[in-house]
Tab-separated table of C-alpha atoms in Angstrom:
chain	number	residue	atom	x	y	z
A	1	UNK	CA	110.902	130.230	92.643
A	2	UNK	CA	111.692	126.807	94.079
A	3	UNK	CA	108.728	124.545	94.698
A	4	UNK	CA	108.586	122.855	98.112
A	5	UNK	CA	109.715	119.265	98.124
A	6	UNK	CA	106.912	116.717	98.547
A	7	UNK	CA	106.574	115.234	101.990
A	8	UNK	CA	108.181	111.797	102.239
A	9	UNK	CA	105.933	108.763	102.543
A	10	UNK	CA	105.543	107.550	106.123
A	11	UNK	CA	107.828	104.689	107.018
A	12	UNK	CA	106.198	101.381	107.959
A	13	UNK	CA	105.680	100.846	111.650
A	14	UNK	CA	108.695	99.110	113.186
A	15	UNK	CA	108.218	95.638	114.595
A	16	UNK	CA	108.063	95.615	118.409
A	17	UNK	CA	111.407	93.909	118.885
A	18	UNK	CA	110.597	93.160	122.514
A	19	UNK	CA	107.660	91.002	121.407
A	20	UNK	CA	109.744	89.128	118.841
A	21	UNK	CA	112.382	88.410	121.495
A	22	UNK	CA	109.655	87.360	123.923
A	23	UNK	CA	108.267	84.880	121.402
A	24	UNK	CA	111.712	83.282	121.103
A	25	UNK	CA	111.921	83.023	124.893
A	26	UNK	CA	108.442	81.513	125.184
A	27	UNK	CA	109.215	78.791	122.695
A	28	UNK	CA	112.514	78.077	124.453
A	29	UNK	CA	110.562	77.326	127.652
A	30	UNK	CA	108.553	74.587	125.969
A	31	UNK	CA	110.432	71.567	127.242
A	32	UNK	CA	108.164	68.674	126.330
A	33	UNK	CA	110.092	66.568	123.800
A	34	UNK	CA	107.775	64.250	121.931
A	35	UNK	CA	104.643	65.913	123.309
A	36	UNK	CA	103.384	66.745	119.802
A	37	UNK	CA	104.796	63.686	118.027
A	38	UNK	CA	102.418	61.887	115.700
A	39	UNK	CA	103.036	58.717	117.697
A	40	UNK	CA	100.866	60.210	120.458
A	41	UNK	CA	97.245	59.045	119.962
A	42	UNK	CA	95.720	62.397	120.935
A	43	UNK	CA	97.998	64.178	118.452
A	44	UNK	CA	97.069	62.031	115.482
A	45	UNK	CA	93.362	62.324	116.342
A	46	UNK	CA	93.675	66.132	116.527
A	47	UNK	CA	95.600	66.354	113.262
A	48	UNK	CA	93.214	64.076	111.398
A	49	UNK	CA	90.203	66.066	112.613
A	50	UNK	CA	91.766	69.325	111.438
A	51	UNK	CA	92.701	67.829	108.070
A	52	UNK	CA	89.135	66.629	107.489
A	53	UNK	CA	87.689	70.041	108.238
A	54	UNK	CA	90.221	71.821	106.016
A	55	UNK	CA	89.461	69.508	103.096
A	56	UNK	CA	85.731	70.095	103.591
A	57	UNK	CA	86.397	73.823	103.518
A	58	UNK	CA	88.330	73.572	100.244
A	59	UNK	CA	85.488	71.559	98.765
A	60	UNK	CA	82.927	74.185	99.804
A	61	UNK	CA	85.109	76.816	98.144
A	62	UNK	CA	84.915	74.812	94.944
A	63	UNK	CA	88.650	74.109	94.847
A	64	UNK	CA	88.791	70.707	93.188
A	65	UNK	CA	92.372	71.071	91.894
A	66	UNK	CA	94.527	72.121	94.841
A	67	UNK	CA	97.724	71.852	92.786
A	68	UNK	CA	97.058	75.293	91.306
A	69	UNK	CA	96.431	77.024	94.658
A	70	UNK	CA	99.162	79.042	96.364
A	71	UNK	CA	99.765	79.089	100.117
A	72	UNK	CA	101.899	81.250	102.412
A	73	UNK	CA	102.252	79.926	105.947
A	74	UNK	CA	103.221	82.325	108.721
A	75	UNK	CA	105.158	80.469	111.408
A	76	UNK	CA	105.680	77.238	109.490
A	77	UNK	CA	107.802	75.665	112.236
A	78	UNK	CA	109.507	72.468	111.118
A	79	UNK	CA	107.214	72.198	108.107
A	80	UNK	CA	104.526	69.860	109.437
A	81	UNK	CA	101.598	71.807	107.977
A	82	UNK	CA	103.311	72.260	104.623
A	83	UNK	CA	103.919	68.520	104.470
A	84	UNK	CA	100.206	67.997	105.150
A	85	UNK	CA	99.307	70.362	102.312
A	86	UNK	CA	101.580	68.476	99.931
A	87	UNK	CA	99.754	65.254	100.764
A	88	UNK	CA	96.426	67.010	100.156
A	89	UNK	CA	97.505	67.850	96.614
A	90	UNK	CA	99.116	71.284	96.775
A	91	UNK	CA	102.190	71.644	94.540
A	92	UNK	CA	105.535	72.436	96.220
A	93	UNK	CA	106.319	75.361	93.904
A	94	UNK	CA	103.170	77.092	95.137
A	95	UNK	CA	104.005	76.775	98.845
A	96	UNK	CA	105.891	79.340	100.950
A	97	UNK	CA	106.755	79.062	104.632
A	98	UNK	CA	108.090	81.750	106.954
A	99	UNK	CA	109.720	80.791	110.263
A	100	UNK	CA	111.242	82.954	112.990
A	101	UNK	CA	113.261	80.310	114.862
A	102	UNK	CA	116.496	79.274	113.070
A	103	UNK	CA	116.491	75.685	114.292
A	104	UNK	CA	112.932	75.114	113.113
A	105	UNK	CA	113.644	76.794	109.799
A	106	UNK	CA	116.658	74.507	109.282
A	107	UNK	CA	114.574	71.413	110.004
A	108	UNK	CA	111.843	72.549	107.620
A	109	UNK	CA	114.420	73.108	104.887
A	110	UNK	CA	115.761	69.613	105.467
A	111	UNK	CA	112.326	67.969	105.351
A	112	UNK	CA	110.592	69.844	102.528
A	113	UNK	CA	111.188	69.668	98.769
A	114	UNK	CA	113.577	72.248	97.342
A	115	UNK	CA	110.729	73.740	95.297
A	116	UNK	CA	109.032	74.947	98.504
A	117	UNK	CA	110.065	78.538	99.243
A	118	UNK	CA	111.223	79.052	102.837
A	119	UNK	CA	112.008	82.403	104.440
A	120	UNK	CA	113.756	82.733	107.790
A	121	UNK	CA	112.889	85.640	110.077
A	122	UNK	CA	110.074	87.837	111.347
A	123	UNK	CA	107.004	87.335	109.148
A	124	UNK	CA	105.838	90.901	109.706
A	125	UNK	CA	108.980	92.084	107.888
A	126	UNK	CA	109.169	89.312	105.290
A	127	UNK	CA	109.364	90.179	101.608
A	128	UNK	CA	107.694	87.609	99.392
A	129	UNK	CA	108.837	86.870	95.836
A	130	UNK	CA	107.184	89.260	93.392
A	131	UNK	CA	105.085	86.484	91.855
A	132	UNK	CA	103.559	85.697	95.271
A	133	UNK	CA	103.050	89.138	96.790
A	134	UNK	CA	99.323	89.916	97.121
A	135	UNK	CA	98.582	86.765	95.105
A	136	UNK	CA	98.196	84.010	97.699
A	137	UNK	CA	95.034	81.950	97.623
A	138	UNK	CA	95.633	81.052	101.278
A	139	UNK	CA	97.647	82.715	104.011
A	140	UNK	CA	97.805	80.155	106.800
A	141	UNK	CA	98.546	80.574	110.473
A	142	UNK	CA	98.369	77.731	112.955
A	143	UNK	CA	98.715	78.450	116.697
A	144	UNK	CA	100.884	81.519	116.050
A	145	UNK	CA	98.641	84.328	117.273
A	146	UNK	CA	97.925	82.672	120.627
A	147	UNK	CA	101.679	82.945	121.284
A	148	UNK	CA	101.684	86.694	120.520
A	149	UNK	CA	100.739	88.576	123.681
A	150	UNK	CA	101.288	92.074	122.272
A	151	UNK	CA	98.018	93.184	120.644
A	152	UNK	CA	99.774	95.812	118.519
A	153	UNK	CA	102.109	93.214	117.059
A	154	UNK	CA	99.160	90.898	116.434
A	155	UNK	CA	97.493	93.615	114.371
A	156	UNK	CA	100.691	94.436	112.512
A	157	UNK	CA	101.143	90.817	111.491
A	158	UNK	CA	97.473	90.458	110.557
A	159	UNK	CA	97.715	93.510	108.299
A	160	UNK	CA	100.716	92.013	106.503
A	161	UNK	CA	98.935	88.681	106.062
A	162	UNK	CA	95.866	90.414	104.656
A	163	UNK	CA	97.973	92.272	102.067
A	164	UNK	CA	99.332	88.947	100.807
A	165	UNK	CA	95.871	87.488	100.120
A	166	UNK	CA	94.475	87.897	96.630
A	167	UNK	CA	90.792	88.922	96.227
A	168	UNK	CA	88.801	85.723	96.359
A	169	UNK	CA	91.361	84.065	98.619
A	170	UNK	CA	91.515	84.174	102.378
A	171	UNK	CA	93.291	83.718	105.667
A	172	UNK	CA	93.099	80.154	106.963
A	173	UNK	CA	93.267	80.277	110.749
A	174	UNK	CA	93.685	77.539	113.346
A	175	UNK	CA	94.308	78.606	116.913
A	176	UNK	CA	93.395	78.432	120.561
A	177	UNK	CA	90.161	80.273	121.322
A	178	UNK	CA	90.378	80.288	125.134
A	179	UNK	CA	93.038	81.183	127.653
A	180	UNK	CA	94.954	78.311	129.196
A	181	UNK	CA	95.176	78.975	132.954
A	182	UNK	CA	98.126	76.565	133.192
A	183	UNK	CA	100.195	78.323	130.524
A	184	UNK	CA	100.804	82.060	130.722
A	185	UNK	CA	102.814	81.967	127.494
A	186	UNK	CA	99.657	81.674	125.406
A	187	UNK	CA	96.435	83.636	125.186
A	188	UNK	CA	93.254	82.520	123.476
A	189	UNK	CA	92.053	84.402	120.402
A	190	UNK	CA	88.240	84.399	120.367
A	191	UNK	CA	85.996	84.974	117.364
A	192	UNK	CA	85.518	88.680	118.053
A	193	UNK	CA	89.280	89.222	118.047
A	194	UNK	CA	89.652	87.476	114.683
A	195	UNK	CA	86.970	89.771	113.260
A	196	UNK	CA	88.788	92.809	114.684
A	197	UNK	CA	92.138	91.717	113.232
A	198	UNK	CA	90.639	91.412	109.737
A	199	UNK	CA	87.893	94.066	109.610
A	200	UNK	CA	87.537	93.865	105.822
A	201	UNK	CA	87.183	90.088	105.842
A	202	UNK	CA	84.280	87.732	106.147
A	203	UNK	CA	85.105	85.229	108.906
A	204	UNK	CA	83.481	81.816	108.875
A	205	UNK	CA	84.274	79.948	112.067
A	206	UNK	CA	84.098	76.414	113.375
A	207	UNK	CA	85.004	75.061	116.805
A	208	UNK	CA	87.386	72.110	116.594
A	209	UNK	CA	89.901	70.142	118.702
A	210	UNK	CA	88.979	68.382	121.893
A	211	UNK	CA	90.665	70.105	124.864
A	212	UNK	CA	94.224	68.682	124.771
A	213	UNK	CA	94.509	67.759	128.490
A	214	UNK	CA	91.239	65.834	128.248
A	215	UNK	CA	92.190	64.309	124.888
A	216	UNK	CA	95.465	62.988	126.319
A	217	UNK	CA	93.700	61.217	129.169
A	218	UNK	CA	90.934	59.784	127.002
A	219	UNK	CA	93.235	58.564	124.233
A	220	UNK	CA	95.311	56.633	126.757
A	221	UNK	CA	92.183	54.561	127.322
A	222	UNK	CA	91.168	54.367	123.633
A	223	UNK	CA	91.657	56.824	120.721
A	224	UNK	CA	88.024	56.367	119.694
A	225	UNK	CA	86.945	58.269	122.808
A	226	UNK	CA	88.304	61.440	121.182
A	227	UNK	CA	85.458	61.479	118.645
A	228	UNK	CA	82.844	60.642	121.264
A	229	UNK	CA	83.706	63.533	123.588
A	230	UNK	CA	84.445	65.875	120.679
A	231	UNK	CA	80.723	65.793	119.896
A	232	UNK	CA	80.263	68.151	122.856
A	233	UNK	CA	80.985	71.685	121.514
A	234	UNK	CA	81.916	73.151	124.897
A	235	UNK	CA	84.862	70.746	125.109
A	236	UNK	CA	86.437	72.078	121.896
A	237	UNK	CA	89.151	74.653	122.521
A	238	UNK	CA	90.260	75.865	119.080
A	239	UNK	CA	88.793	77.768	116.151
A	240	UNK	CA	89.243	76.855	112.525
A	241	UNK	CA	88.412	79.988	110.554
A	242	UNK	CA	88.308	81.063	106.943
A	243	UNK	CA	88.519	84.844	106.561
A	244	UNK	CA	87.665	85.449	102.938
A	245	UNK	CA	88.796	88.531	101.022
A	246	UNK	CA	85.891	89.754	98.862
A	247	UNK	CA	86.291	90.049	95.114
A	248	UNK	CA	84.379	93.345	95.171
A	249	UNK	CA	84.272	96.244	97.620
A	250	UNK	CA	84.375	94.747	101.134
A	251	UNK	CA	81.332	94.830	103.334
A	252	UNK	CA	81.897	94.211	106.997
A	253	UNK	CA	79.921	91.204	108.112
A	254	UNK	CA	79.495	89.391	111.371
A	255	UNK	CA	81.324	86.177	112.184
A	256	UNK	CA	79.456	82.994	111.422
A	257	UNK	CA	79.683	79.664	113.144
A	258	UNK	CA	79.816	76.745	110.720
A	259	UNK	CA	77.411	73.912	111.520
A	260	UNK	CA	78.897	70.958	113.323
A	261	UNK	CA	79.727	68.250	110.784
């Protein structure tokens, strides 16, 4: 008597292609050349603030030697964040970037050392090298999720990112926390949404980044005004979050606001 064949494993959920195409269109509408150049005073103040907070986070985690830590960045763009990590002490052979847009991928490949792994395409479908899969100390995303307006696709990408993180590592998140009424192509991702995207994680959150429109005006007068007005928490528009993956069985915990430095 023939035994029934086992049921096939369910196929992974397909990527919502309409959302991927929409992301490409949204980025194509961003026609502000030089707006985010480091020569802009508000940009360098924002970047330096974020760098300081990231380095403080690594110190709190007890990571003195960053050269042995591995990072996967989702939406690496032209490689700016990966270049920052190299300057912080991360080793190029332990860095991986994934970028959807071909022109940004090409620029990143031109700017970054050959030892940095770069993958072109949809991060939710990316296949990491075997040595990196589920072994990343950090999976980084910077202002990617605020550009994803499809909540299902957000969750799909978050699930993939979480699978890449090793126990004891985490998702490093930097993104807009509030909606921008002047830009319908982005949507803020508040703390409760981060917790929902990573239900097995332990989010630790900090408000950073002086509201960009205000920062631009103030820094035209003097860059030092950025730090003065950034002391007012309500004027900060982004969240820097560390969503740690527990070493043991996960216990859902509430999000925590880090104290203001």
